[in-house]
PDB file of C-alpha atoms in Angstrom:
ATOM      1  CA  MET A1302      61.343  18.714  57.743  1.00 52.00           C
ATOM      2  CA  LYS A1303      61.343  15.245  56.538  1.00 55.00           C
ATOM      3  CA  ASP A1304      57.600  15.348  56.252  1.00 56.00           C
ATOM      4  CA  GLU A1305      57.700  18.436  54.053  1.00 57.00           C
ATOM      5  CA  SER A1306      60.081  16.870  51.571  1.00 56.00           C
ATOM      6  CA  ASN A1307      57.901  13.760  51.365  1.00 55.00           C
ATOM      7  CA  ASP A1308      54.856  15.940  50.652  1.00 54.00           C
ATOM      8  CA  LYS A1309      56.726  17.754  47.886  1.00 54.00           C
ATOM      9  CA  LYS A1310      57.780  14.452  46.330  1.00 52.00           C
ATOM     10  CA  GLN A1311      54.221  13.146  46.447  1.00 54.00           C
ATOM     11  CA  LYS A1312      52.855  16.340  44.928  1.00 53.00           C
ATOM     12  CA  LYS A1313      55.554  16.290  42.283  1.00 55.00           C
ATOM     13  CA  GLY A1314      54.738  12.661  41.540  1.00 53.00           C
ATOM     14  CA  ILE A1315      51.044  13.424  41.194  1.00 55.00           C
ATOM     15  CA  CYS A1316      51.782  16.378  38.936  1.00 56.00           C
ATOM     16  CA  ASN A1317      54.009  14.233  36.766  1.00 58.00           C
ATOM     17  CA  PHE A1318      51.249  11.632  36.473  1.00 56.00           C
ATOM     18  CA  PHE A1319      48.629  14.196  35.372  1.00 55.00           C
ATOM     19  CA  SER A1320      51.030  15.901  32.999  1.00 56.00           C
ATOM     20  CA  TYR A1321      51.805  12.510  31.472  1.00 54.00           C
ATOM     21  CA  VAL A1322      48.127  11.502  31.150  1.00 53.00           C
ATOM     22  CA  PHE A1323      46.926  14.798  29.715  1.00 54.00           C
ATOM     23  CA  GLN A1324      49.978  15.553  27.628  1.00 55.00           C
ATOM     24  CA  PRO A1325      49.118  15.870  23.939  1.00 56.00           C
ATOM     25  CA  SER A1326      50.653  13.092  21.951  1.00 56.00           C
ATOM     26  CA  ALA A1327      51.311  12.706  18.263  1.00 52.00           C
ATOM     27  CA  PHE A1328      48.107  10.646  17.916  1.00 54.00           C
ATOM     28  CA  SER A1329      45.792  13.278  19.339  1.00 56.00           C
ATOM     29  CA  LEU A1330      46.879  15.836  16.753  1.00 55.00           C
ATOM     30  CA  GLN A1331      45.465  13.674  13.951  1.00 58.00           C
ATOM     31  CA  PRO A1332      41.709  13.739  13.349  1.00 61.00           C
ATOM     32  CA  SER A1333      39.839  10.849  14.900  1.00 69.00           C
ATOM     33  CA  GLY A1334      36.436   9.540  13.749  1.00 77.00           C
ATOM     34  CA  PHE A1335      34.663  10.049  10.431  1.00 81.00           C
ATOM     35  CA  THR A1336      33.933  13.219   8.524  1.00 88.00           C
ATOM     36  CA  LEU A1337      30.383  14.280   7.776  1.00 90.00           C
ATOM     37  CA  ILE A1338      30.830  13.546   4.073  1.00 92.00           C
ATOM     38  CA  GLU A1339      31.962   9.982   4.801  1.00 90.00           C
ATOM     39  CA  LEU A1340      28.907   9.399   6.999  1.00 91.00           C
ATOM     40  CA  ILE A1341      26.539  10.817   4.372  1.00 94.00           C
ATOM     41  CA  ILE A1342      28.053   8.630   1.637  1.00 95.00           C
ATOM     42  CA  VAL A1343      27.653   5.516   3.792  1.00 94.00           C
ATOM     43  CA  LEU A1344      24.014   6.420   4.582  1.00 95.00           C
ATOM     44  CA  ILE A1345      23.274   6.948   0.875  1.00 96.00           C
ATOM     45  CA  ILE A1346      24.774   3.561   0.007  1.00 96.00           C
ATOM     46  CA  ILE A1347      22.712   1.875   2.749  1.00 96.00           C
ATOM     47  CA  GLY A1348      19.553   3.635   1.511  1.00 94.00           C
ATOM     48  CA  ILE A1349      20.110   2.552  -2.092  1.00 95.00           C
ATOM     49  CA  GLY A1350      20.776  -1.019  -0.990  1.00 92.00           C
ATOM     50  CA  THR A1351      17.602  -1.106   1.097  1.00 92.00           C
ATOM     51  CA  ALA A1352      15.511   0.321  -1.739  1.00 89.00           C
ATOM     52  CA  LEU A1353      16.851  -2.239  -4.204  1.00 88.00           C
ATOM     53  CA  ALA A1354      16.202  -5.075  -1.771  1.00 86.00           C
ATOM     54  CA  GLY A1355      12.626  -3.861  -1.285  1.00 79.00           C
ATOM     55  CA  LEU A1356      12.045  -3.685  -5.031  1.00 76.00           C
ATOM     56  CA  LEU A1357      13.402  -7.177  -5.542  1.00 76.00           C
ATOM     57  CA  ILE A1358      11.184  -8.602  -2.823  1.00 73.00           C
ATOM     58  CA  THR A1359       7.931  -6.933  -3.934  1.00 62.00           C
ATOM     59  CA  GLY A1360       8.716  -6.964  -7.660  1.00 60.00           C
ATOM     60  CA  ASN A1361       9.026 -10.745  -7.839  1.00 56.00           C
ATOM     61  CA  SER A1362       5.621 -11.461  -6.358  1.00 58.00           C
ATOM     62  CA  GLY A1363       3.685  -9.059  -8.600  1.00 63.00           C
ATOM     63  CA  GLY A1364       1.370  -8.602  -5.667  1.00 78.00           C
ATOM     64  CA  LEU A1365       1.300  -4.832  -5.483  1.00 82.00           C
ATOM     65  CA  GLU A1366      -0.671  -4.270  -8.685  1.00 88.00           C
ATOM     66  CA  ILE A1367      -3.306  -6.921  -7.982  1.00 91.00           C
ATOM     67  CA  LYS A1368      -3.674  -5.863  -4.345  1.00 92.00           C
ATOM     68  CA  THR A1369      -4.102  -2.191  -5.279  1.00 92.00           C
ATOM     69  CA  PHE A1370      -6.583  -2.944  -8.056  1.00 94.00           C
ATOM     70  CA  THR A1371      -8.595  -5.261  -5.799  1.00 95.00           C
ATOM     71  CA  LYS A1372      -8.821  -2.573  -3.113  1.00 96.00           C
ATOM     72  CA  ASP A1373      -9.863   0.011  -5.728  1.00 96.00           C
ATOM     73  CA  VAL A1374     -12.636  -2.233  -7.056  1.00 96.00           C
ATOM     74  CA  SER A1375     -13.897  -3.027  -3.552  1.00 96.00           C
ATOM     75  CA  ALA A1376     -13.953   0.707  -2.782  1.00 96.00           C
ATOM     76  CA  VAL A1377     -16.072   1.289  -5.901  1.00 96.00           C
ATOM     77  CA  LEU A1378     -18.459  -1.471  -4.802  1.00 96.00           C
ATOM     78  CA  ARG A1379     -18.774  -0.018  -1.290  1.00 96.00           C
ATOM     79  CA  TYR A1380     -19.389   3.405  -2.800  1.00 96.00           C
ATOM     80  CA  ALA A1381     -22.100   1.925  -5.032  1.00 95.00           C
ATOM     81  CA  ARG A1382     -23.912   0.389  -2.064  1.00 95.00           C
ATOM     82  CA  SER A1383     -23.639   3.576  -0.021  1.00 95.00           C
ATOM     83  CA  GLN A1384     -24.898   5.786  -2.854  1.00 95.00           C
ATOM     84  CA  ALA A1385     -27.730   3.403  -3.718  1.00 94.00           C
ATOM     85  CA  VAL A1386     -29.031   3.625  -0.159  1.00 94.00           C
ATOM     86  CA  SER A1387     -28.545   7.373   0.291  1.00 94.00           C
ATOM     87  CA  GLU A1388     -29.891   8.427  -3.127  1.00 93.00           C
ATOM     88  CA  LYS A1389     -32.671   5.804  -3.233  1.00 92.00           C
ATOM     89  CA  ARG A1390     -31.662   4.614  -6.693  1.00 92.00           C
ATOM     90  CA  THR A1391     -30.123   1.520  -8.247  1.00 93.00           C
ATOM     91  CA  TYR A1392     -26.397   1.413  -9.015  1.00 95.00           C
ATOM     92  CA  CYS A1393     -24.927  -1.141 -11.395  1.00 95.00           C
ATOM     93  CA  PHE A1394     -21.282  -2.292 -11.387  1.00 95.00           C
ATOM     94  CA  VAL A1395     -20.336  -3.694 -14.813  1.00 95.00           C
ATOM     95  CA  ILE A1396     -17.231  -5.661 -15.810  1.00 94.00           C
ATOM     96  CA  ASP A1397     -16.536  -5.315 -19.544  1.00 93.00           C
ATOM     97  CA  ARG A1398     -13.854  -7.912 -20.269  1.00 89.00           C
ATOM     98  CA  ASN A1399     -13.714  -7.095 -23.991  1.00 90.00           C
ATOM     99  CA  GLU A1400     -12.835  -3.430 -23.397  1.00 93.00           C
ATOM    100  CA  ARG A1401     -10.926  -4.351 -20.194  1.00 94.00           C
ATOM    101  CA  ILE A1402     -12.774  -1.781 -18.120  1.00 95.00           C
ATOM    102  CA  VAL A1403     -15.068  -1.684 -15.091  1.00 96.00           C
ATOM    103  CA  ARG A1404     -17.801   0.907 -14.787  1.00 96.00           C
ATOM    104  CA  LEU A1405     -20.256   2.001 -12.153  1.00 95.00           C
ATOM    105  CA  TYR A1406     -23.580   3.253 -13.471  1.00 94.00           C
ATOM    106  CA  ALA A1407     -26.232   5.223 -11.607  1.00 93.00           C
ATOM    107  CA  VAL A1408     -29.586   4.082 -12.973  1.00 89.00           C
ATOM    108  CA  LYS A1409     -31.981   6.981 -13.460  1.00 81.00           C
ATOM    109  CA  PRO A1410     -35.514   6.792 -12.094  1.00 77.00           C
ATOM    110  CA  LYS A1411     -38.139   6.248 -14.824  1.00 74.00           C
ATOM    111  CA  GLU A1412     -39.382   9.827 -14.596  1.00 73.00           C
ATOM    112  CA  GLU A1413     -35.864  11.190 -15.315  1.00 70.00           C
ATOM    113  CA  VAL A1414     -35.164   8.990 -18.352  1.00 64.00           C
ATOM    114  CA  GLU A1415     -34.778  10.980 -21.561  1.00 71.00           C
ATOM    115  CA  GLY A1416     -34.377   9.015 -24.777  1.00 63.00           C
ATOM    116  CA  ASP A1417     -32.133   5.962 -24.516  1.00 63.00           C
ATOM    117  CA  GLU A1418     -30.040   7.181 -21.586  1.00 66.00           C
ATOM    118  CA  GLU A1419     -31.232   5.063 -18.661  1.00 82.00           C
ATOM    119  CA  ALA A1420     -27.980   5.218 -16.697  1.00 85.00           C
ATOM    120  CA  VAL A1421     -25.084   7.592 -16.128  1.00 90.00           C
ATOM    121  CA  VAL A1422     -21.459   6.460 -15.793  1.00 92.00           C
ATOM    122  CA  VAL A1423     -20.275   7.467 -12.337  1.00 93.00           C
ATOM    123  CA  ILE A1424     -16.887   5.716 -12.210  1.00 94.00           C
ATOM    124  CA  SER A1425     -14.840   4.112 -14.964  1.00 95.00           C
ATOM    125  CA  LYS A1426     -11.600   2.224 -14.327  1.00 95.00           C
ATOM    126  CA  ALA A1427      -9.348   0.276 -16.689  1.00 95.00           C
ATOM    127  CA  ILE A1428      -8.414  -3.304 -15.842  1.00 95.00           C
ATOM    128  CA  PRO A1429      -4.590  -3.619 -15.919  1.00 93.00           C
ATOM    129  CA  GLU A1430      -3.263  -5.723 -18.808  1.00 92.00           C
ATOM    130  CA  THR A1431      -1.652  -8.250 -16.474  1.00 91.00           C
ATOM    131  CA  LEU A1432      -4.849  -9.000 -14.543  1.00 93.00           C
ATOM    132  CA  GLN A1433      -7.884 -11.150 -15.317  1.00 92.00           C
ATOM    133  CA  MET A1434     -11.284 -10.434 -13.819  1.00 93.00           C
ATOM    134  CA  THR A1435     -14.367 -12.665 -13.744  1.00 91.00           C
ATOM    135  CA  LEU A1436     -17.630 -12.950 -11.863  1.00 90.00           C
ATOM    136  CA  GLN A1437     -17.942 -16.500 -10.522  1.00 89.00           C
ATOM    137  CA  ASP A1438     -20.884 -18.640 -11.669  1.00 85.00           C
ATOM    138  CA  VAL A1439     -21.888 -16.111 -14.359  1.00 81.00           C
ATOM    139  CA  LYS A1440     -21.358 -17.001 -18.011  1.00 78.00           C
ATOM    140  CA  ALA A1441     -23.353 -14.307 -19.825  1.00 80.00           C
ATOM    141  CA  GLU A1442     -21.799 -10.969 -20.785  1.00 81.00           C
ATOM    142  CA  PRO A1443     -21.801  -8.297 -19.510  1.00 84.00           C
ATOM    143  CA  LEU A1444     -20.871  -9.279 -15.980  1.00 91.00           C
ATOM    144  CA  PHE A1445     -22.623  -7.056 -13.456  1.00 93.00           C
ATOM    145  CA  ILE A1446     -23.702  -6.611  -9.842  1.00 95.00           C
ATOM    146  CA  GLU A1447     -26.622  -4.339  -8.994  1.00 95.00           C
ATOM    147  CA  PHE A1448     -27.029  -2.426  -5.722  1.00 95.00           C
ATOM    148  CA  PHE A1449     -30.564  -1.501  -4.709  1.00 94.00           C
ATOM    149  CA  PRO A1450     -31.951   1.361  -2.553  1.00 93.00           C
ATOM    150  CA  TRP A1451     -32.716  -1.030   0.333  1.00 94.00           C
ATOM    151  CA  GLY A1452     -29.026  -1.971   0.736  1.00 92.00           C
ATOM    152  CA  ASN A1453     -29.294  -5.389  -0.864  1.00 94.00           C
ATOM    153  CA  SER A1454     -27.684  -6.444  -4.152  1.00 95.00           C
ATOM    154  CA  THR A1455     -27.644  -9.185  -6.756  1.00 94.00           C
ATOM    155  CA  GLY A1456     -24.467 -10.381  -5.028  1.00 93.00           C
ATOM    156  CA  GLY A1457     -21.619 -12.419  -6.362  1.00 94.00           C
ATOM    157  CA  VAL A1458     -17.932 -13.155  -6.097  1.00 96.00           C
ATOM    158  CA  ILE A1459     -15.501 -11.275  -8.319  1.00 96.00           C
ATOM    159  CA  GLU A1460     -12.248 -13.115  -8.973  1.00 95.00           C
ATOM    160  CA  VAL A1461      -9.149 -11.043  -9.754  1.00 96.00           C
ATOM    161  CA  SER A1462      -6.016 -12.979 -10.746  1.00 94.00           C
ATOM    162  CA  ASN A1463      -2.603 -12.412 -12.276  1.00 90.00           C
ATOM    163  CA  PRO A1464      -0.445 -14.707 -14.467  1.00 89.00           C
ATOM    164  CA  LYS A1465       1.725 -15.683 -11.481  1.00 87.00           C
ATOM    165  CA  GLY A1466      -1.222 -17.432  -9.841  1.00 88.00           C
ATOM    166  CA  LEU A1467      -2.032 -14.834  -7.206  1.00 91.00           C
ATOM    167  CA  THR A1468      -5.814 -14.520  -6.796  1.00 94.00           C
ATOM    168  CA  TYR A1469      -8.099 -12.296  -4.743  1.00 95.00           C
ATOM    169  CA  PHE A1470     -11.843 -12.694  -4.277  1.00 96.00           C
ATOM    170  CA  ILE A1471     -14.190  -9.757  -3.751  1.00 96.00           C
ATOM    171  CA  SER A1472     -17.412 -11.070  -2.233  1.00 96.00           C
ATOM    172  CA  VAL A1473     -20.609  -9.028  -2.349  1.00 96.00           C
ATOM    173  CA  ASN A1474     -23.277 -10.305   0.037  1.00 95.00           C
ATOM    174  CA  ARG A1475     -26.639 -10.621  -1.665  1.00 94.00           C
ATOM    175  CA  LEU A1476     -28.764  -9.631   1.325  1.00 93.00           C
ATOM    176  CA  SER A1477     -26.691  -6.898   2.951  1.00 91.00           C
ATOM    177  CA  GLY A1478     -24.562  -5.695   0.019  1.00 90.00           C
ATOM    178  CA  LYS A1479     -21.492  -5.953   2.266  1.00 94.00           C
ATOM    179  CA  VAL A1480     -18.172  -6.150   0.375  1.00 95.00           C
ATOM    180  CA  GLU A1481     -15.263  -8.313   1.595  1.00 96.00           C
ATOM    181  CA  ILE A1482     -11.845  -9.137   0.143  1.00 95.00           C
ATOM    182  CA  THR A1483     -10.167 -12.514   0.638  1.00 94.00           C
ATOM    183  CA  LYS A1484      -6.889 -13.819  -0.740  1.00 91.00           C
ATOM    184  CA  ALA A1485      -6.885 -17.268  -2.329  1.00 88.00           C
ATOM    185  CA  GLU A1486      -4.728 -19.741  -0.462  1.00 83.00           C
ATOM    186  CA  GLY A1487      -2.099 -21.677  -2.287  1.00 65.00           C
TER     187      GLY A1487
END
């Protein structure tokens, strides 16, 4: 009999322990954690802070405009070389610094020339006000690079710079017509 009473006490003790552990307390009736609205507000604040930090970092260097324009110009030059080879005609890339515009002309073959129109404007792009563009070692206006049907060109190095001193060079190989972009060091 003694053993039975000990077993009952042990079982009662175990039951008391579990009822104590799993008993709802005053703290468990209150909500714990964050609401969905609180989480969304915090995420919005973090997003705005990150966006502002990104703008401050890229806005100070002024590098986005010059980098984009340089890539656009190099794409036009690559297009000119490709079209010159595939269409078997000369293409001429012209930098007009007075009008602040660059143009790509397709030169018509002699048999297609009517009147004074020897070339057709294929692409025209404005030079942003904050950027300067020159063709190195060329003093005469207009500044131009020609692409010929054999894949070669007159070649040259186009320098694109901004007032903050950031400069990119677009090199056009004279023999192959290959276009490369390099950033000036310093």
